[in-house]
Amino acid sequence: MFRFGEGFGMGRGIAVLVAILAILPSTILAQAPAASTFYISDTETQFSLNIANDSSDVSIYFTSPAYSWVAVGFGENMKDSLMFVLYPSKDGKNVTISPRLATGHSEPGHENSIQLEALPGTGIIDDMFVVKAVCKNCRVWTDGFLDVKNAAHPMIFAFGPGNRLQSDSLDAPLRRHVRFGRFTMDMQAATGKSEVPGASQALAGVTFDGEMTRDHDRMNLAHAVLGCLALFVLWPLNVVCAGFLKKIGIHIGISVFILVFLIISYALGIATSGEFNRSKTFTSPHQILAFLSLLPIVLISILPFPRISSLHTLLPRLHTPLVSATLTLLILTGGLGLHLSSQSTPIIMAYTAIALGVFVFVVLLQTCIKRRGSAYARQNGTSARRLRGEEDDEEDLVMKAWKVGRGMDGTHGQSQSQQSFGSGQQGQQGHGRGNSGGNNLYGGGTMPGPQYMLNMHPGVPVHRW
């Protein structure tokens, strides 16, 4: 049976419960810090920002996969943007937080004026970067500032390549990003009591279309590919053509292609150098050795010209040593370039193996050509001895030219000599019989007769008895 008192008590309980439920959301919201949150579900990347309304502090909560480096920056483009770049520490157990500024569309450099204090809970947890930090002076920086009144402040983010970067240095070299994007963040919604935001998987005060742009470092890739094609494909092919083909034009043509590939590779390398802090000043071992390699390349290119090669007999003999020196310098330059670009160990080992194989192959070919002479030289009657710089005697050259003009080869000349020598023997026998038979010729005895002299020196009169 329903009783009034009981019904009244139950009504009061329901009313109290409704009141509590009504107050609870406002209480929770009052306790939650003011923050704007950016979140990417594909990578579970979160960047939350809190701007203190009673100080200049800026609190951040930043998480992302710890496979390489990841960055978030204040600005519409890289130029003049303040960025927070995260990458693993040297031991791989902690996270390095590097505040950086970009002066253009290039690798940002560490900014010493930005003071970032990491709080407890920062580190690598379950293969994820976790950063809880407070920045003391992040609102103003060189050529830029954080507009705390902007409800749609432009922001950028980027992800590095898959290879692992581990360093304690705040200015560690970064490889070019593979993905990047833009979003806007409401700074007014992020302003409130100073407190580090918590983990969240929901966008708050952020506009993001969900698109990430895939980036390609095509210029640097073309620089490496063209250089490798010139060294490991065209170079040994050119040596084979020079040693075993009789067409000197093919050798010259391939040499021109090698020179063109190297020129383009140098130009691309110079253009790429401006994108990275480690190469902007052109003082790295890779760049220094590359510039030193230009000297033998230029000498190889100009020495074959007749006006230059005829200046001294030693100049043509410099070709082979210069070719070997240039190949060695360029191979070493390529290896240092892989180190400069922070390539992975398997790529460096593969390059080393290919470089050693090509170098040994080219050296063996050049040794073989030096001993036997090139096909073009043998076709034109030039021996390996002359290729080494030992010129034939002038009289020998004259006799060779004279024999060619008379149509005499070694076999024919030997036959004529034997016949003439036989005539001399007949004359000797006639002379021994008392100089009878008026057809006897001078030249009896063991020397060839005048008929042989006639063959050798046309026009010389032959005297008879």
mmCIF file with all atom_site columns, N, CA and C in Angstrom, residues 51-103:
data_model
loop_
_atom_site.group_PDB
_atom_site.id
_atom_site.type_symbol
_atom_site.label_atom_id
_atom_site.label_alt_id
_atom_site.label_comp_id
_atom_site.label_asym_id
_atom_site.label_entity_id
_atom_site.label_seq_id
_atom_site.pdbx_PDB_ins_code
_atom_site.Cartn_x
_atom_site.Cartn_y
_atom_site.Cartn_z
_atom_site.occupancy
_atom_site.B_iso_or_equiv
_atom_site.pdbx_formal_charge
_atom_site.auth_seq_id
_atom_site.auth_comp_id
_atom_site.auth_asym_id
_atom_site.auth_atom_id
_atom_site.pdbx_PDB_model_num
ATOM 1   N N  . ILE A 1 51  ? 47.515 27.791 -21.884 1.00 0.00 ? 51  ILE A N  1
ATOM 2   C CA . ILE A 1 51  ? 48.138 29.106 -21.753 1.00 0.00 ? 51  ILE A CA 1
ATOM 3   C C  . ILE A 1 51  ? 47.700 29.715 -20.424 1.00 0.00 ? 51  ILE A C  1
ATOM 4   N N  . ALA A 1 52  ? 48.673 29.986 -19.556 1.00 0.00 ? 52  ALA A N  1
ATOM 5   C CA . ALA A 1 52  ? 48.358 30.521 -18.223 1.00 0.00 ? 52  ALA A CA 1
ATOM 6   C C  . ALA A 1 52  ? 47.814 31.936 -18.334 1.00 0.00 ? 52  ALA A C  1
ATOM 7   N N  . ASN A 1 53  ? 46.750 32.227 -17.562 1.00 0.00 ? 53  ASN A N  1
ATOM 8   C CA . ASN A 1 53  ? 46.180 33.573 -17.575 1.00 0.00 ? 53  ASN A CA 1
ATOM 9   C C  . ASN A 1 53  ? 46.764 34.458 -16.489 1.00 0.00 ? 53  ASN A C  1
ATOM 10  N N  . ASP A 1 54  ? 47.654 33.875 -15.649 1.00 0.00 ? 54  ASP A N  1
ATOM 11  C CA . ASP A 1 54  ? 48.255 34.654 -14.576 1.00 0.00 ? 54  ASP A CA 1
ATOM 12  C C  . ASP A 1 54  ? 49.782 34.709 -14.667 1.00 0.00 ? 54  ASP A C  1
ATOM 13  N N  . SER A 1 55  ? 50.340 34.204 -15.787 1.00 0.00 ? 55  SER A N  1
ATOM 14  C CA . SER A 1 55  ? 51.793 34.245 -15.997 1.00 0.00 ? 55  SER A CA 1
ATOM 15  C C  . SER A 1 55  ? 52.068 34.064 -17.496 1.00 0.00 ? 55  SER A C  1
ATOM 16  N N  . SER A 1 56  ? 53.336 34.003 -17.826 1.00 0.00 ? 56  SER A N  1
ATOM 17  C CA . SER A 1 56  ? 53.713 33.811 -19.237 1.00 0.00 ? 56  SER A CA 1
ATOM 18  C C  . SER A 1 56  ? 53.981 32.356 -19.564 1.00 0.00 ? 56  SER A C  1
ATOM 19  N N  . ASP A 1 57  ? 53.624 31.463 -18.635 1.00 0.00 ? 57  ASP A N  1
ATOM 20  C CA . ASP A 1 57  ? 53.888 30.036 -18.864 1.00 0.00 ? 57  ASP A CA 1
ATOM 21  C C  . ASP A 1 57  ? 52.971 29.474 -19.948 1.00 0.00 ? 57  ASP A C  1
ATOM 22  N N  . VAL A 1 58  ? 53.512 28.504 -20.668 1.00 0.00 ? 58  VAL A N  1
ATOM 23  C CA . VAL A 1 58  ? 52.757 27.725 -21.650 1.00 0.00 ? 58  VAL A CA 1
ATOM 24  C C  . VAL A 1 58  ? 53.015 26.259 -21.337 1.00 0.00 ? 58  VAL A C  1
ATOM 25  N N  . SER A 1 59  ? 51.954 25.529 -21.017 1.00 0.00 ? 59  SER A N  1
ATOM 26  C CA . SER A 1 59  ? 52.086 24.113 -20.657 1.00 0.00 ? 59  SER A CA 1
ATOM 27  C C  . SER A 1 59  ? 51.660 23.247 -21.839 1.00 0.00 ? 59  SER A C  1
ATOM 28  N N  . ILE A 1 60  ? 52.381 22.157 -22.028 1.00 0.00 ? 60  ILE A N  1
ATOM 29  C CA . ILE A 1 60  ? 52.089 21.281 -23.164 1.00 0.00 ? 60  ILE A CA 1
ATOM 30  C C  . ILE A 1 60  ? 52.039 19.819 -22.709 1.00 0.00 ? 60  ILE A C  1
ATOM 31  N N  . TYR A 1 61  ? 51.230 19.064 -23.410 1.00 0.00 ? 61  TYR A N  1
ATOM 32  C CA . TYR A 1 61  ? 51.198 17.614 -23.283 1.00 0.00 ? 61  TYR A CA 1
ATOM 33  C C  . TYR A 1 61  ? 51.315 17.069 -24.705 1.00 0.00 ? 61  TYR A C  1
ATOM 34  N N  . PHE A 1 62  ? 52.364 16.245 -24.960 1.00 0.00 ? 62  PHE A N  1
ATOM 35  C CA . PHE A 1 62  ? 52.703 15.838 -26.327 1.00 0.00 ? 62  PHE A CA 1
ATOM 36  C C  . PHE A 1 62  ? 53.003 14.339 -26.312 1.00 0.00 ? 62  PHE A C  1
ATOM 37  N N  . THR A 1 63  ? 52.284 13.575 -27.111 1.00 0.00 ? 63  THR A N  1
ATOM 38  C CA . THR A 1 63  ? 52.563 12.143 -27.250 1.00 0.00 ? 63  THR A CA 1
ATOM 39  C C  . THR A 1 63  ? 52.573 11.776 -28.729 1.00 0.00 ? 63  THR A C  1
ATOM 40  N N  . SER A 1 64  ? 53.426 10.799 -29.071 1.00 0.00 ? 64  SER A N  1
ATOM 41  C CA . SER A 1 64  ? 53.517 10.322 -30.455 1.00 0.00 ? 64  SER A CA 1
ATOM 42  C C  . SER A 1 64  ? 54.379 9.067  -30.481 1.00 0.00 ? 64  SER A C  1
ATOM 43  N N  . PRO A 1 65  ? 54.263 8.225  -31.511 1.00 0.00 ? 65  PRO A N  1
ATOM 44  C CA . PRO A 1 65  ? 55.124 7.040  -31.600 1.00 0.00 ? 65  PRO A CA 1
ATOM 45  C C  . PRO A 1 65  ? 56.599 7.406  -31.618 1.00 0.00 ? 65  PRO A C  1
ATOM 46  N N  . ALA A 1 66  ? 57.410 6.627  -30.909 1.00 0.00 ? 66  ALA A N  1
ATOM 47  C CA . ALA A 1 66  ? 58.838 6.928  -30.750 1.00 0.00 ? 66  ALA A CA 1
ATOM 48  C C  . ALA A 1 66  ? 59.676 6.181  -31.775 1.00 0.00 ? 66  ALA A C  1
ATOM 49  N N  . TYR A 1 67  ? 59.347 6.314  -33.070 1.00 0.00 ? 67  TYR A N  1
ATOM 50  C CA . TYR A 1 67  ? 60.122 5.618  -34.093 1.00 0.00 ? 67  TYR A CA 1
ATOM 51  C C  . TYR A 1 67  ? 61.192 6.508  -34.716 1.00 0.00 ? 67  TYR A C  1
ATOM 52  N N  . SER A 1 68  ? 61.018 7.796  -34.711 1.00 0.00 ? 68  SER A N  1
ATOM 53  C CA . SER A 1 68  ? 62.009 8.723  -35.269 1.00 0.00 ? 68  SER A CA 1
ATOM 54  C C  . SER A 1 68  ? 61.799 10.064 -34.588 1.00 0.00 ? 68  SER A C  1
ATOM 55  N N  . TRP A 1 69  ? 61.610 11.119 -35.357 1.00 0.00 ? 69  TRP A N  1
ATOM 56  C CA . TRP A 1 69  ? 61.319 12.406 -34.748 1.00 0.00 ? 69  TRP A CA 1
ATOM 57  C C  . TRP A 1 69  ? 59.943 12.894 -35.191 1.00 0.00 ? 69  TRP A C  1
ATOM 58  N N  . VAL A 1 70  ? 59.339 13.697 -34.332 1.00 0.00 ? 70  VAL A N  1
ATOM 59  C CA . VAL A 1 70  ? 58.045 14.304 -34.619 1.00 0.00 ? 70  VAL A CA 1
ATOM 60  C C  . VAL A 1 70  ? 58.083 15.736 -34.100 1.00 0.00 ? 70  VAL A C  1
ATOM 61  N N  . ALA A 1 71  ? 57.375 16.638 -34.775 1.00 0.00 ? 71  ALA A N  1
ATOM 62  C CA . ALA A 1 71  ? 57.451 18.052 -34.393 1.00 0.00 ? 71  ALA A CA 1
ATOM 63  C C  . ALA A 1 71  ? 56.100 18.732 -34.569 1.00 0.00 ? 71  ALA A C  1
ATOM 64  N N  . VAL A 1 72  ? 55.843 19.728 -33.714 1.00 0.00 ? 72  VAL A N  1
ATOM 65  C CA . VAL A 1 72  ? 54.687 20.620 -33.823 1.00 0.00 ? 72  VAL A CA 1
ATOM 66  C C  . VAL A 1 72  ? 55.198 22.036 -33.709 1.00 0.00 ? 72  VAL A C  1
ATOM 67  N N  . GLY A 1 73  ? 54.667 22.928 -34.559 1.00 0.00 ? 73  GLY A N  1
ATOM 68  C CA . GLY A 1 73  ? 55.155 24.295 -34.557 1.00 0.00 ? 73  GLY A CA 1
ATOM 69  C C  . GLY A 1 73  ? 54.054 25.327 -34.619 1.00 0.00 ? 73  GLY A C  1
ATOM 70  N N  . PHE A 1 74  ? 54.369 26.543 -34.166 1.00 0.00 ? 74  PHE A N  1
ATOM 71  C CA . PHE A 1 74  ? 53.445 27.671 -34.184 1.00 0.00 ? 74  PHE A CA 1
ATOM 72  C C  . PHE A 1 74  ? 53.718 28.495 -35.436 1.00 0.00 ? 74  PHE A C  1
ATOM 73  N N  . GLY A 1 75  ? 52.833 28.461 -36.385 1.00 0.00 ? 75  GLY A N  1
ATOM 74  C CA . GLY A 1 75  ? 53.010 29.226 -37.605 1.00 0.00 ? 75  GLY A CA 1
ATOM 75  C C  . GLY A 1 75  ? 52.329 28.549 -38.775 1.00 0.00 ? 75  GLY A C  1
ATOM 76  N N  . GLU A 1 76  ? 52.134 29.321 -39.828 1.00 0.00 ? 76  GLU A N  1
ATOM 77  C CA . GLU A 1 76  ? 51.480 28.789 -41.023 1.00 0.00 ? 76  GLU A CA 1
ATOM 78  C C  . GLU A 1 76  ? 52.452 28.024 -41.898 1.00 0.00 ? 76  GLU A C  1
ATOM 79  N N  . ASN A 1 77  ? 53.724 28.424 -41.870 1.00 0.00 ? 77  ASN A N  1
ATOM 80  C CA . ASN A 1 77  ? 54.775 27.754 -42.639 1.00 0.00 ? 77  ASN A CA 1
ATOM 81  C C  . ASN A 1 77  ? 56.001 27.576 -41.738 1.00 0.00 ? 77  ASN A C  1
ATOM 82  N N  . MET A 1 78  ? 57.005 26.891 -42.269 1.00 0.00 ? 78  MET A N  1
ATOM 83  C CA . MET A 1 78  ? 58.206 26.644 -41.480 1.00 0.00 ? 78  MET A CA 1
ATOM 84  C C  . MET A 1 78  ? 58.958 27.927 -41.166 1.00 0.00 ? 78  MET A C  1
ATOM 85  N N  . LYS A 1 79  ? 58.986 28.849 -42.097 1.00 0.00 ? 79  LYS A N  1
ATOM 86  C CA . LYS A 1 79  ? 59.751 30.077 -41.910 1.00 0.00 ? 79  LYS A CA 1
ATOM 87  C C  . LYS A 1 79  ? 59.269 30.835 -40.679 1.00 0.00 ? 79  LYS A C  1
ATOM 88  N N  . ASP A 1 80  ? 60.212 31.147 -39.775 1.00 0.00 ? 80  ASP A N  1
ATOM 89  C CA . ASP A 1 80  ? 59.969 31.939 -38.561 1.00 0.00 ? 80  ASP A CA 1
ATOM 90  C C  . ASP A 1 80  ? 59.014 31.257 -37.585 1.00 0.00 ? 80  ASP A C  1
ATOM 91  N N  . SER A 1 81  ? 58.916 29.938 -37.644 1.00 0.00 ? 81  SER A N  1
ATOM 92  C CA . SER A 1 81  ? 58.033 29.201 -36.736 1.00 0.00 ? 81  SER A CA 1
ATOM 93  C C  . SER A 1 81  ? 58.820 28.642 -35.564 1.00 0.00 ? 81  SER A C  1
ATOM 94  N N  . LEU A 1 82  ? 58.203 28.684 -34.371 1.00 0.00 ? 82  LEU A N  1
ATOM 95  C CA . LEU A 1 82  ? 58.763 28.027 -33.198 1.00 0.00 ? 82  LEU A CA 1
ATOM 96  C C  . LEU A 1 82  ? 58.248 26.596 -33.164 1.00 0.00 ? 82  LEU A C  1
ATOM 97  N N  . MET A 1 83  ? 59.157 25.608 -33.047 1.00 0.00 ? 83  MET A N  1
ATOM 98  C CA . MET A 1 83  ? 58.780 24.203 -33.094 1.00 0.00 ? 83  MET A CA 1
ATOM 99  C C  . MET A 1 83  ? 59.297 23.472 -31.866 1.00 0.00 ? 83  MET A C  1
ATOM 100 N N  . PHE A 1 84  ? 58.540 22.455 -31.479 1.00 0.00 ? 84  PHE A N  1
ATOM 101 C CA . PHE A 1 84  ? 58.995 21.502 -30.477 1.00 0.00 ? 84  PHE A CA 1
ATOM 102 C C  . PHE A 1 84  ? 59.248 20.178 -31.202 1.00 0.00 ? 84  PHE A C  1
ATOM 103 N N  . VAL A 1 85  ? 60.524 19.749 -31.231 1.00 0.00 ? 85  VAL A N  1
ATOM 104 C CA . VAL A 1 85  ? 60.920 18.531 -31.933 1.00 0.00 ? 85  VAL A CA 1
ATOM 105 C C  . VAL A 1 85  ? 61.274 17.465 -30.901 1.00 0.00 ? 85  VAL A C  1
ATOM 106 N N  . LEU A 1 86  ? 60.678 16.290 -31.034 1.00 0.00 ? 86  LEU A N  1
ATOM 107 C CA . LEU A 1 86  ? 60.929 15.179 -30.117 1.00 0.00 ? 86  LEU A CA 1
ATOM 108 C C  . LEU A 1 86  ? 61.652 14.059 -30.848 1.00 0.00 ? 86  LEU A C  1
ATOM 109 N N  . TYR A 1 87  ? 62.676 13.483 -30.194 1.00 0.00 ? 87  TYR A N  1
ATOM 110 C CA . TYR A 1 87  ? 63.355 12.290 -30.705 1.00 0.00 ? 87  TYR A CA 1
ATOM 111 C C  . TYR A 1 87  ? 63.981 11.554 -29.523 1.00 0.00 ? 87  TYR A C  1
ATOM 112 N N  . PRO A 1 88  ? 64.276 10.260 -29.685 1.00 0.00 ? 88  PRO A N  1
ATOM 113 C CA . PRO A 1 88  ? 64.801 9.482  -28.559 1.00 0.00 ? 88  PRO A CA 1
ATOM 114 C C  . PRO A 1 88  ? 66.167 9.981  -28.114 1.00 0.00 ? 88  PRO A C  1
ATOM 115 N N  . SER A 1 89  ? 66.436 9.823  -26.812 1.00 0.00 ? 89  SER A N  1
ATOM 116 C CA . SER A 1 89  ? 67.757 10.157 -26.280 1.00 0.00 ? 89  SER A CA 1
ATOM 117 C C  . SER A 1 89  ? 68.784 9.148  -26.769 1.00 0.00 ? 89  SER A C  1
ATOM 118 N N  . LYS A 1 90  ? 70.039 9.394  -26.439 1.00 0.00 ? 90  LYS A N  1
ATOM 119 C CA . LYS A 1 90  ? 71.116 8.546  -26.941 1.00 0.00 ? 90  LYS A CA 1
ATOM 120 C C  . LYS A 1 90  ? 70.970 7.103  -26.495 1.00 0.00 ? 90  LYS A C  1
ATOM 121 N N  . ASP A 1 91  ? 70.529 6.872  -25.265 1.00 0.00 ? 91  ASP A N  1
ATOM 122 C CA . ASP A 1 91  ? 70.355 5.510  -24.774 1.00 0.00 ? 91  ASP A CA 1
ATOM 123 C C  . ASP A 1 91  ? 69.015 4.906  -25.171 1.00 0.00 ? 91  ASP A C  1
ATOM 124 N N  . GLY A 1 92  ? 68.160 5.686  -25.815 1.00 0.00 ? 92  GLY A N  1
ATOM 125 C CA . GLY A 1 92  ? 66.880 5.190  -26.271 1.00 0.00 ? 92  GLY A CA 1
ATOM 126 C C  . GLY A 1 92  ? 65.854 4.999  -25.185 1.00 0.00 ? 92  GLY A C  1
ATOM 127 N N  . LYS A 1 93  ? 66.132 5.450  -23.965 1.00 0.00 ? 93  LYS A N  1
ATOM 128 C CA . LYS A 1 93  ? 65.218 5.240  -22.848 1.00 0.00 ? 93  LYS A CA 1
ATOM 129 C C  . LYS A 1 93  ? 64.451 6.500  -22.456 1.00 0.00 ? 93  LYS A C  1
ATOM 130 N N  . ASN A 1 94  ? 64.861 7.627  -22.991 1.00 0.00 ? 94  ASN A N  1
ATOM 131 C CA . ASN A 1 94  ? 64.205 8.880  -22.649 1.00 0.00 ? 94  ASN A CA 1
ATOM 132 C C  . ASN A 1 94  ? 63.935 9.657  -23.928 1.00 0.00 ? 94  ASN A C  1
ATOM 133 N N  . VAL A 1 95  ? 63.335 10.824 -23.784 1.00 0.00 ? 95  VAL A N  1
ATOM 134 C CA . VAL A 1 95  ? 62.997 11.636 -24.937 1.00 0.00 ? 95  VAL A CA 1
ATOM 135 C C  . VAL A 1 95  ? 63.748 12.957 -24.859 1.00 0.00 ? 95  VAL A C  1
ATOM 136 N N  . THR A 1 96  ? 64.282 13.395 -26.000 1.00 0.00 ? 96  THR A N  1
ATOM 137 C CA . THR A 1 96  ? 64.939 14.699 -26.109 1.00 0.00 ? 96  THR A CA 1
ATOM 138 C C  . THR A 1 96  ? 63.938 15.687 -26.685 1.00 0.00 ? 96  THR A C  1
ATOM 139 N N  . ILE A 1 97  ? 63.748 16.804 -25.974 1.00 0.00 ? 97  ILE A N  1
ATOM 140 C CA . ILE A 1 97  ? 62.808 17.852 -26.393 1.00 0.00 ? 97  ILE A CA 1
ATOM 141 C C  . ILE A 1 97  ? 63.624 19.043 -26.866 1.00 0.00 ? 97  ILE A C  1
ATOM 142 N N  . SER A 1 98  ? 63.558 19.342 -28.152 1.00 0.00 ? 98  SER A N  1
ATOM 143 C CA . SER A 1 98  ? 64.391 20.388 -28.736 1.00 0.00 ? 98  SER A CA 1
ATOM 144 C C  . SER A 1 98  ? 63.536 21.523 -29.275 1.00 0.00 ? 98  SER A C  1
ATOM 145 N N  . PRO A 1 99  ? 63.523 22.707 -28.609 1.00 0.00 ? 99  PRO A N  1
ATOM 146 C CA . PRO A 1 99  ? 62.856 23.886 -29.185 1.00 0.00 ? 99  PRO A CA 1
ATOM 147 C C  . PRO A 1 99  ? 63.705 24.430 -30.342 1.00 0.00 ? 99  PRO A C  1
ATOM 148 N N  . ARG A 1 100 ? 63.080 24.622 -31.488 1.00 0.00 ? 100 ARG A N  1
ATOM 149 C CA . ARG A 1 100 ? 63.840 25.041 -32.670 1.00 0.00 ? 100 ARG A CA 1
ATOM 150 C C  . ARG A 1 100 ? 63.095 26.130 -33.436 1.00 0.00 ? 100 ARG A C  1
ATOM 151 N N  . LEU A 1 101 ? 63.901 26.913 -34.173 1.00 0.00 ? 101 LEU A N  1
ATOM 152 C CA . LEU A 1 101 ? 63.367 27.940 -35.059 1.00 0.00 ? 101 LEU A CA 1
ATOM 153 C C  . LEU A 1 101 ? 63.831 27.646 -36.481 1.00 0.00 ? 101 LEU A C  1
ATOM 154 N N  . ALA A 1 102 ? 62.943 27.883 -37.441 1.00 0.00 ? 102 ALA A N  1
ATOM 155 C CA . ALA A 1 102 ? 63.272 27.696 -38.852 1.00 0.00 ? 102 ALA A CA 1
ATOM 156 C C  . ALA A 1 102 ? 63.358 29.060 -39.522 1.00 0.00 ? 102 ALA A C  1
ATOM 157 N N  . THR A 1 103 ? 64.441 29.275 -40.261 1.00 0.00 ? 103 THR A N  1
ATOM 158 C CA . THR A 1 103 ? 64.616 30.541 -40.971 1.00 0.00 ? 103 THR A CA 1
ATOM 159 C C  . THR A 1 103 ? 64.088 30.476 -42.400 1.00 0.00 ? 103 THR A C  1
#
